[in-house]
Amino acid sequence: MSTKAKMTLGVTTLITVATVYGVHWQQMSEKESMRLGVVKDEERVAKKKRQDDNVLELAVQQELQRKMLEEQTVRKEE
């Protein structure tokens, strides 16, 4: 085998290995990015649910306060 053939084989092997590694790294990176997207979405949904629960609790508390004020007389101290 000539020196040119050996160099060509070495360079093409190196390029092939680099390409395979690059594609593998890119796939792993995309997979991690997609997983983080799901995690962020779950956090966003949980935050929205907590916010909705808080709004509902506020409405219940306001209605309870309104009923209590109707039943009791409130005097301001001077």
PDB file of C-alpha atoms in Angstrom:
ATOM      1  CA  MET A   1       0.000   0.000   0.000  1.00  0.00           C
ATOM      2  CA  SER A   2       1.420   3.376  -0.959  1.00  0.00           C
ATOM      3  CA  THR A   3       1.871   6.311   1.370  1.00  0.00           C
ATOM      4  CA  LYS A   4      -0.869   8.291  -0.414  1.00  0.00           C
ATOM      5  CA  ALA A   5      -3.300   5.406   0.023  1.00  0.00           C
ATOM      6  CA  LYS A   6      -2.457   5.100   3.719  1.00  0.00           C
ATOM      7  CA  MET A   7      -2.943   8.844   4.237  1.00  0.00           C
ATOM      8  CA  THR A   8      -6.228   8.805   2.345  1.00  0.00           C
ATOM      9  CA  LEU A   9      -7.443   5.849   4.419  1.00  0.00           C
ATOM     10  CA  GLY A  10      -6.369   7.583   7.650  1.00  0.00           C
ATOM     11  CA  VAL A  11      -8.011  10.899   6.751  1.00  0.00           C
ATOM     12  CA  THR A  12     -11.274   9.308   5.624  1.00  0.00           C
ATOM     13  CA  THR A  13     -11.343   7.142   8.762  1.00  0.00           C
ATOM     14  CA  LEU A  14     -10.774  10.209  10.942  1.00  0.00           C
ATOM     15  CA  ILE A  15     -13.504  12.174   9.137  1.00  0.00           C
ATOM     16  CA  THR A  16     -15.917   9.238   9.460  1.00  0.00           C
ATOM     17  CA  VAL A  17     -15.259   8.849  13.193  1.00  0.00           C
ATOM     18  CA  ALA A  18     -15.633  12.611  13.727  1.00  0.00           C
ATOM     19  CA  THR A  19     -18.919  12.622  11.779  1.00  0.00           C
ATOM     20  CA  VAL A  20     -20.337   9.690  13.745  1.00  0.00           C
ATOM     21  CA  TYR A  21     -19.324  11.299  17.045  1.00  0.00           C
ATOM     22  CA  GLY A  22     -20.749  14.664  15.958  1.00  0.00           C
ATOM     23  CA  VAL A  23     -24.111  13.165  14.997  1.00  0.00           C
ATOM     24  CA  HIS A  24     -24.241  11.176  18.246  1.00  0.00           C
ATOM     25  CA  TRP A  25     -23.460  14.306  20.300  1.00  0.00           C
ATOM     26  CA  GLN A  26     -26.110  16.294  18.392  1.00  0.00           C
ATOM     27  CA  GLN A  27     -28.756  13.618  19.016  1.00  0.00           C
ATOM     28  CA  MET A  28     -27.947  13.494  22.729  1.00  0.00           C
ATOM     29  CA  SER A  29     -28.089  17.283  22.905  1.00  0.00           C
ATOM     30  CA  GLU A  30     -31.482  17.391  21.163  1.00  0.00           C
ATOM     31  CA  LYS A  31     -32.817  14.623  23.386  1.00  0.00           C
ATOM     32  CA  GLU A  32     -31.764  16.519  26.527  1.00  0.00           C
ATOM     33  CA  SER A  33     -33.275  19.715  25.160  1.00  0.00           C
ATOM     34  CA  MET A  34     -36.579  17.951  24.479  1.00  0.00           C
ATOM     35  CA  ARG A  35     -36.588  16.425  27.970  1.00  0.00           C
ATOM     36  CA  LEU A  36     -36.004  19.841  29.533  1.00  0.00           C
ATOM     37  CA  GLY A  37     -38.910  21.169  27.474  1.00  0.00           C
ATOM     38  CA  VAL A  38     -41.208  18.556  29.003  1.00  0.00           C
ATOM     39  CA  VAL A  39     -39.963  19.360  32.500  1.00  0.00           C
ATOM     40  CA  LYS A  40     -40.516  23.091  31.961  1.00  0.00           C
ATOM     41  CA  ASP A  41     -43.995  22.418  30.586  1.00  0.00           C
ATOM     42  CA  GLU A  42     -44.885  20.305  33.638  1.00  0.00           C
ATOM     43  CA  GLU A  43     -43.636  23.095  35.919  1.00  0.00           C
ATOM     44  CA  ARG A  44     -45.683  25.644  33.974  1.00  0.00           C
ATOM     45  CA  VAL A  45     -48.834  23.522  34.238  1.00  0.00           C
ATOM     46  CA  ALA A  46     -48.287  22.983  37.979  1.00  0.00           C
ATOM     47  CA  LYS A  47     -47.753  26.724  38.505  1.00  0.00           C
ATOM     48  CA  LYS A  48     -50.936  27.502  36.566  1.00  0.00           C
ATOM     49  CA  LYS A  49     -52.885  24.975  38.666  1.00  0.00           C
ATOM     50  CA  ARG A  50     -51.554  26.516  41.903  1.00  0.00           C
ATOM     51  CA  GLN A  51     -52.520  29.947  40.627  1.00  0.00           C
ATOM     52  CA  ASP A  52     -56.022  28.740  39.740  1.00  0.00           C
ATOM     53  CA  ASP A  53     -56.343  27.129  43.169  1.00  0.00           C
ATOM     54  CA  ASN A  54     -55.251  30.383  44.817  1.00  0.00           C
ATOM     55  CA  VAL A  55     -57.820  32.388  42.842  1.00  0.00           C
ATOM     56  CA  LEU A  56     -60.541  29.925  43.857  1.00  0.00           C
ATOM     57  CA  GLU A  57     -59.445  30.079  47.506  1.00  0.00           C
ATOM     58  CA  LEU A  58     -59.493  33.891  47.364  1.00  0.00           C
ATOM     59  CA  ALA A  59     -63.042  33.872  46.004  1.00  0.00           C
ATOM     60  CA  VAL A  60     -64.148  31.494  48.774  1.00  0.00           C
ATOM     61  CA  GLN A  61     -62.492  33.667  51.428  1.00  0.00           C
ATOM     62  CA  GLN A  62     -64.053  36.844  50.028  1.00  0.00           C
ATOM     63  CA  GLU A  63     -67.510  35.234  50.022  1.00  0.00           C
ATOM     64  CA  LEU A  64     -66.991  34.044  53.602  1.00  0.00           C
ATOM     65  CA  GLN A  65     -65.901  37.536  54.652  1.00  0.00           C
ATOM     66  CA  ARG A  66     -68.960  39.044  52.966  1.00  0.00           C
ATOM     67  CA  LYS A  67     -71.285  36.628  54.790  1.00  0.00           C
ATOM     68  CA  MET A  68     -69.591  37.286  58.119  1.00  0.00           C
ATOM     69  CA  LEU A  69     -69.887  41.049  57.672  1.00  0.00           C
ATOM     70  CA  GLU A  70     -73.599  40.661  56.912  1.00  0.00           C
ATOM     71  CA  GLU A  71     -74.104  38.663  60.113  1.00  0.00           C
ATOM     72  CA  GLN A  72     -72.051  40.891  62.389  1.00  0.00           C
ATOM     73  CA  THR A  73     -71.876  44.590  62.947  1.00  0.00           C
ATOM     74  CA  VAL A  74     -68.414  46.053  62.719  1.00  0.00           C
ATOM     75  CA  ARG A  75     -67.548  49.198  64.649  1.00  0.00           C
ATOM     76  CA  LYS A  76     -64.477  51.290  64.174  1.00  0.00           C
ATOM     77  CA  GLU A  77     -62.742  52.196  67.408  1.00  0.00           C
ATOM     78  CA  GLU A  78     -61.956  55.854  67.856  1.00  0.00           C
TER      79      GLU A  78
END
